[in-house]
Amino acid sequence: MAIEGPSYRSAADNLEKIAGYRVVRHEWLRQRLLEISLPTKSDHITNRVLFIQVDGLHVSRQRSHRKSKEEKMVAVHQGWSVNGERVSLIHKRHFHHETDEPFWEAVEHFLYDTFKYDPMVHLLVINGDQASWIQDAKDYFGKNAYVIVDRYHIAKEIKTIFRGHPRKNAIQRAFLDYNFDQLIVELNTAMGTLPTLELEEGAEKLLTQIENIPDAFKDYRKWLEAKGIDIKGMRRMGNAESTMCVMAMRMKNGTSWSDLGARQTIQGLISKHDRLTVHINYGFGESVNIEDKQENKKSYKKQVRKTVKESVRNNVPYLTKSIGKPITQALRGLQGV
């Protein structure tokens, strides 16, 4: 609750509603979160290609001359797994840049430690916006990496600039088909026909960006195919924004953070989504490792029923109401579910 919820106070209030009394203070939850440590967990690379999504999350800061600080985040996966209509990412892991080490150097160390990355063997496909610190990956990794611009951003720009324009569909079709030459032609054709100066400047800026880094707007699968990689099952990249969603819902809810608080909360979110063991000091002279495990379902259900029964007895005031109340009728109706 404290990691994913809107605030520490909200987590403490929710625990009170469940138990019927004040279980812990919100400050206690905050202090425990600040003590989280995240160990390294290695994932074996199953193919030669690692897919890397990169983005920055601007988080408000407490008592700082800067209104916000950009938290640089990375999500790495090894491809896509399709089960019916459901698509999931294989061995997805998150990385948060916390040190003074150059960003891409820190990312490379993360790849070494987590995926046993070998620059002589593995190839990287890196997806992000046009920020200079993201595009610097081309110079750092050289021929081992193919850097593309996040298609979500470009599709959004095209939709905004050419809304209602007769060439909009042709521009979108060329973009979706990775038809780079046709996209340039369509953009040039549309220049000078937009209704406002602001839109004209936006179209000109977009055209310049595409012409300056043409490879970033092409299909990365062609690059992999030329290197002898089987591209079957590889999909379009463009979900760097979704990488930030799990973080933004907690970090950008009107809260201002200290540097330590922001760092530890992001670590907690990463531990949950990556199923990592978390080391927490509970403040009673002992420490506990919390690990996400798949328990035997039958024994787990028995344990939950017994624990809940003992925990709520005389502790949840609403459940002590007389028989005939709506909650009693609802619980009887759910019996055996």
Coordinates of C-alpha atoms in Angstrom, one line a residue:
M1 CA 0.0 0.0 0.0
A2 CA 2.7 2.5 1.0
I3 CA 4.7 1.8 -2.3
E4 CA 1.8 1.8 -4.8
G5 CA -0.8 3.9 -3.0
P6 CA -1.2 7.6 -3.2
S7 CA 0.6 8.3 0.1
Y8 CA 2.0 6.9 3.3
R9 CA -0.9 8.4 5.2
S10 CA -3.5 6.8 2.9
A11 CA -1.8 3.4 3.5
A12 CA -2.0 3.9 7.3
D13 CA -5.6 5.0 7.0
N14 CA -6.5 1.9 4.9
L15 CA -4.9 -0.4 7.4
E16 CA -7.0 1.3 10.2
K17 CA -10.2 0.7 8.2
I18 CA -9.4 -2.9 7.7
A19 CA -8.3 -3.7 11.3
G20 CA -10.5 -1.3 13.2
Y21 CA -7.7 0.4 15.0
R22 CA -4.5 2.4 14.2
V23 CA -2.0 -0.3 13.2
V24 CA 0.9 1.9 12.3
R25 CA 1.6 5.6 11.9
H26 CA 2.3 6.9 8.4
E27 CA 5.8 8.1 9.5
W28 CA 6.7 4.5 10.5
L29 CA 5.8 3.3 7.0
R30 CA 7.9 6.1 5.5
Q31 CA 10.9 5.2 7.6
R32 CA 10.7 1.5 6.7
L33 CA 10.5 2.4 3.0
L34 CA 13.7 4.5 3.3
E35 CA 15.5 1.4 4.5
I36 CA 14.7 -0.8 1.5
S37 CA 17.6 -2.3 -0.2
L38 CA 17.4 -4.1 -3.6
P39 CA 19.8 -7.0 -4.3
T40 CA 21.0 -8.0 -7.8
K41 CA 19.1 -10.7 -9.6
S42 CA 20.5 -12.1 -12.8
D43 CA 18.3 -13.2 -15.8
H44 CA 19.7 -15.5 -18.5
I45 CA 19.7 -14.1 -22.0
T46 CA 17.8 -16.4 -24.3
N47 CA 18.7 -14.7 -27.6
R48 CA 21.2 -12.2 -29.0
V49 CA 18.9 -9.2 -28.8
L50 CA 18.0 -7.0 -25.8
F51 CA 15.2 -4.5 -26.2
I52 CA 15.6 -1.3 -24.2
Q53 CA 12.9 1.3 -23.5
V54 CA 14.2 4.6 -22.1
D55 CA 12.4 7.6 -20.7
G56 CA 12.7 10.4 -18.1
L57 CA 10.2 11.0 -15.3
H58 CA 10.1 14.6 -13.9
V59 CA 9.4 14.3 -10.1
S60 CA 8.7 17.4 -7.9
R61 CA 11.3 18.1 -5.3
Q62 CA 11.0 19.4 -1.7
R63 CA 13.0 22.4 -0.6
S64 CA 14.8 22.8 -3.9
H65 CA 15.5 25.7 -6.2
R66 CA 14.5 23.3 -9.0
K67 CA 10.8 22.6 -9.2
S68 CA 11.5 19.0 -10.4
K69 CA 14.2 16.6 -11.2
E70 CA 14.3 14.1 -14.0
E71 CA 14.5 10.5 -12.9
K72 CA 16.1 8.5 -15.8
M73 CA 14.4 5.1 -16.2
V74 CA 15.1 2.0 -18.3
A75 CA 13.0 -1.1 -19.0
V76 CA 14.8 -4.0 -20.6
H77 CA 13.2 -7.2 -22.1
Q78 CA 14.1 -10.0 -24.4
G79 CA 11.1 -10.0 -26.7
W80 CA 7.4 -10.7 -26.8
S81 CA 5.4 -13.7 -25.7
V82 CA 1.9 -14.1 -27.3
N83 CA -0.8 -16.1 -25.5
G84 CA -4.0 -15.7 -27.5
E85 CA -4.7 -11.9 -27.6
R86 CA -2.5 -11.3 -24.6
V87 CA 1.1 -10.0 -25.3
S88 CA 3.7 -9.9 -22.5
L89 CA 7.3 -9.0 -22.4
I90 CA 9.9 -11.7 -21.8
H91 CA 12.1 -11.2 -18.6
K92 CA 11.3 -7.6 -18.3
R93 CA 13.5 -5.7 -15.8
H94 CA 13.6 -2.1 -14.7
F95 CA 16.6 0.2 -14.0
H96 CA 16.7 3.5 -12.2
H97 CA 19.8 5.7 -12.7
E98 CA 20.8 6.9 -9.2
T99 CA 24.5 7.7 -9.2
D100 CA 26.9 10.3 -10.7
E101 CA 28.1 7.7 -13.2
P102 CA 27.4 8.6 -16.9
F103 CA 24.0 7.3 -17.8
W104 CA 24.8 4.8 -20.5
E105 CA 27.8 3.6 -18.6
A106 CA 25.5 2.8 -15.7
V107 CA 23.0 1.1 -18.0
E108 CA 25.8 -1.1 -19.5
H109 CA 26.9 -2.2 -16.0
F110 CA 23.2 -3.1 -15.2
L111 CA 23.2 -5.2 -18.4
Y112 CA 26.4 -6.9 -17.4
D113 CA 25.1 -7.7 -13.9
T114 CA 21.5 -8.6 -14.8
F115 CA 21.7 -10.2 -18.2
K116 CA 25.3 -11.2 -18.5
Y117 CA 25.5 -8.9 -21.5
D118 CA 28.5 -9.5 -23.9
P119 CA 29.2 -6.7 -26.3
M120 CA 30.9 -9.2 -28.7
V121 CA 27.7 -11.2 -28.9
H122 CA 24.6 -9.3 -28.1
L123 CA 22.8 -6.5 -30.0
L124 CA 20.7 -3.7 -28.4
V125 CA 17.6 -2.1 -29.8
I126 CA 17.0 1.2 -27.9
N127 CA 13.8 3.1 -28.0
G128 CA 13.1 6.5 -26.5
D129 CA 12.4 10.1 -27.3
Q130 CA 14.7 12.6 -29.0
A131 CA 16.4 13.9 -25.8
S132 CA 20.1 14.2 -26.3
W133 CA 21.0 11.9 -23.3
I134 CA 19.0 9.1 -24.9
Q135 CA 20.3 9.6 -28.4
D136 CA 23.9 9.5 -27.0
A137 CA 23.5 5.7 -27.0
K138 CA 24.5 5.6 -30.6
D139 CA 27.9 7.0 -29.8
Y140 CA 28.4 4.9 -26.6
F141 CA 27.4 1.5 -28.0
G142 CA 28.4 2.1 -31.6
K143 CA 27.6 -0.7 -34.1
N144 CA 26.1 -2.9 -31.3
A145 CA 23.0 -0.7 -30.9
Y146 CA 20.2 0.6 -33.1
V147 CA 18.5 3.6 -31.6
I148 CA 15.0 4.5 -32.7
V149 CA 12.6 7.3 -31.7
D150 CA 9.6 6.3 -29.7
R151 CA 6.8 6.1 -32.3
Y152 CA 4.2 7.1 -29.7
H153 CA 5.6 10.6 -29.5
I154 CA 5.8 11.0 -33.3
A155 CA 2.3 9.7 -33.9
K156 CA 1.0 12.1 -31.4
E157 CA 2.8 15.0 -33.1
I158 CA 1.4 14.1 -36.5
K159 CA -2.1 13.8 -35.2
T160 CA -1.9 17.2 -33.5
I161 CA -0.2 19.1 -36.3
F162 CA -2.2 17.8 -39.2
R163 CA -5.6 17.4 -37.5
G164 CA -8.2 18.1 -40.3
H165 CA -5.6 18.4 -43.0
P166 CA -6.2 16.6 -46.3
R167 CA -2.7 15.1 -46.3
K168 CA -3.1 13.7 -42.7
N169 CA -4.0 10.1 -43.7
A170 CA -1.3 9.9 -46.3
I171 CA 1.3 11.1 -43.7
Q172 CA 0.1 8.7 -41.1
R173 CA 0.1 5.8 -43.6
A174 CA 3.7 6.5 -44.6
F175 CA 4.7 6.7 -41.0
L176 CA 3.0 3.5 -39.9
D177 CA 4.5 1.6 -42.9
Y178 CA 8.0 2.8 -42.1
N179 CA 8.1 4.3 -45.6
F180 CA 10.7 6.9 -44.8
D181 CA 11.1 8.4 -48.3
Q182 CA 7.3 8.7 -48.8
L183 CA 7.0 10.3 -45.3
I184 CA 9.5 13.0 -46.3
V185 CA 7.6 13.6 -49.6
E186 CA 4.2 13.9 -47.8
L187 CA 5.6 16.3 -45.1
N188 CA 7.2 18.5 -47.8
T189 CA 3.9 18.6 -49.7
A190 CA 2.0 19.7 -46.6
M191 CA 4.4 22.5 -45.8
G192 CA 2.9 25.9 -46.4
T193 CA -0.7 24.6 -46.3
L194 CA -1.3 24.6 -42.6
P195 CA -3.8 27.1 -41.1
T196 CA -1.5 28.7 -38.4
L197 CA 2.1 29.8 -38.1
E198 CA 2.4 27.7 -34.9
L199 CA 1.4 24.5 -36.8
E200 CA 3.7 25.4 -39.7
E201 CA 6.6 25.7 -37.2
G202 CA 5.7 22.4 -35.7
A203 CA 5.6 20.7 -39.1
E204 CA 9.0 22.2 -40.0
K205 CA 10.5 21.1 -36.7
L206 CA 9.2 17.5 -37.2
L207 CA 10.6 17.4 -40.8
T208 CA 14.0 18.6 -39.6
Q209 CA 14.1 16.0 -36.8
I210 CA 13.3 13.2 -39.2
E211 CA 15.9 14.3 -41.8
N212 CA 18.6 14.7 -39.1
I213 CA 18.3 11.2 -37.8
P214 CA 16.7 9.1 -40.6
D215 CA 17.7 5.7 -39.2
A216 CA 15.7 6.4 -36.0
F217 CA 12.5 6.5 -38.0
K218 CA 13.1 3.3 -39.9
D219 CA 12.2 -0.3 -39.0
Y220 CA 14.8 -1.8 -36.6
R221 CA 13.9 -5.3 -37.8
K222 CA 15.5 -4.6 -41.1
W223 CA 18.8 -3.8 -39.3
L224 CA 18.5 -7.1 -37.2
E225 CA 17.7 -9.1 -40.3
A226 CA 20.8 -7.8 -42.1
K227 CA 22.8 -9.1 -39.2
G228 CA 21.4 -12.6 -39.5
I229 CA 18.8 -12.4 -36.7
D230 CA 15.5 -14.2 -37.0
I231 CA 12.9 -11.5 -36.6
K232 CA 9.9 -13.7 -36.3
G233 CA 7.7 -12.6 -33.5
M234 CA 9.4 -9.2 -33.1
R235 CA 6.9 -6.4 -32.8
R236 CA 7.0 -2.6 -33.3
M237 CA 8.5 -0.8 -30.4
G238 CA 6.8 2.3 -29.0
N239 CA 5.7 1.7 -25.5
A240 CA 8.3 3.7 -23.7
E241 CA 5.5 5.8 -22.2
S242 CA 3.9 2.7 -20.7
T243 CA 7.3 2.1 -18.9
M244 CA 6.7 5.3 -17.0
C245 CA 3.0 4.7 -16.2
V246 CA 3.7 2.3 -13.3
M247 CA 6.1 4.9 -11.8
A248 CA 4.1 8.1 -12.7
M249 CA 0.9 6.9 -10.9
R250 CA 2.8 6.9 -7.6
M251 CA 5.4 9.6 -8.1
K252 CA 3.4 12.3 -9.9
N253 CA 0.3 12.6 -7.8
G254 CA 0.9 16.1 -6.4
T255 CA 3.5 14.9 -4.0
S256 CA 6.9 16.6 -3.6
W257 CA 9.8 14.3 -2.7
S258 CA 13.1 14.3 -1.1
D259 CA 15.9 12.8 -3.1
L260 CA 16.1 9.8 -0.7
G261 CA 12.3 9.3 -0.6
A262 CA 12.0 9.4 -4.4
R263 CA 14.9 6.9 -4.9
Q264 CA 13.6 4.4 -2.3
T265 CA 10.0 4.6 -3.5
I266 CA 11.1 3.9 -7.1
Q267 CA 13.2 1.0 -5.8
G268 CA 10.1 -0.4 -4.1
L269 CA 8.1 -0.1 -7.3
I270 CA 10.8 -1.9 -9.2
S271 CA 11.0 -4.7 -6.6
K272 CA 7.3 -5.3 -7.0
H273 CA 7.1 -5.3 -10.8
D274 CA 10.4 -7.2 -11.2
R275 CA 9.5 -9.7 -8.4
L276 CA 12.7 -9.0 -6.5
T277 CA 13.5 -9.9 -2.9
V278 CA 13.3 -6.7 -0.8
H279 CA 15.4 -6.3 2.4
I280 CA 13.4 -4.3 5.1
N281 CA 14.4 -3.5 8.6
Y282 CA 11.2 -3.5 10.7
G283 CA 12.7 -1.5 13.5
F284 CA 12.4 -4.3 16.1
G285 CA 16.0 -5.5 16.1
E286 CA 15.4 -7.8 13.2
S287 CA 15.3 -7.7 9.4
V288 CA 13.1 -9.6 7.0
N289 CA 13.5 -10.5 3.3
I290 CA 10.2 -10.3 1.4
E291 CA 10.1 -12.3 -1.7
D292 CA 7.3 -12.8 -4.2
K293 CA 6.8 -16.6 -4.4
Q294 CA 4.2 -18.8 -6.0
E295 CA 2.8 -20.9 -3.2
N296 CA 0.8 -24.1 -3.5
K297 CA -2.7 -22.9 -4.2
K298 CA -4.6 -25.3 -1.9
S299 CA -2.5 -24.8 1.1
Y300 CA -2.4 -21.1 0.5
K301 CA -6.2 -20.9 0.5
K302 CA -6.4 -22.8 3.7
Q303 CA -3.8 -20.5 5.3
V304 CA -5.6 -17.4 4.1
R305 CA -9.0 -18.5 5.4
K306 CA -7.5 -19.4 8.8
T307 CA -5.5 -16.1 9.1
V308 CA -8.3 -13.9 8.0
K309 CA -10.7 -15.6 10.4
E310 CA -8.4 -15.1 13.4
S311 CA -7.4 -11.6 12.3
V312 CA -10.9 -10.1 11.9
R313 CA -12.4 -11.6 15.0
N314 CA -13.6 -8.7 17.1
N315 CA -11.1 -6.4 15.3
V316 CA -13.3 -5.2 12.5
P317 CA -16.2 -3.2 14.1
Y318 CA -18.5 -3.4 11.2
L319 CA -18.5 -7.2 11.3
T320 CA -19.7 -7.3 14.9
K321 CA -23.1 -5.8 13.9
S322 CA -26.2 -7.9 14.4
I323 CA -27.4 -10.6 12.0
G324 CA -29.6 -9.2 9.2
K325 CA -27.3 -6.3 8.4
P326 CA -26.4 -5.9 4.7
I327 CA -22.8 -7.0 5.3
T328 CA -23.9 -10.2 7.0
Q329 CA -26.2 -11.1 4.1
A330 CA -23.5 -10.3 1.6
L331 CA -21.0 -12.5 3.4
R332 CA -23.4 -15.4 3.6
G333 CA -24.1 -15.1 -0.1
L334 CA -20.4 -15.3 -0.8
Q335 CA -19.9 -18.3 1.4
G336 CA -18.0 -21.1 -0.4
V337 CA -16.9 -18.8 -3.3

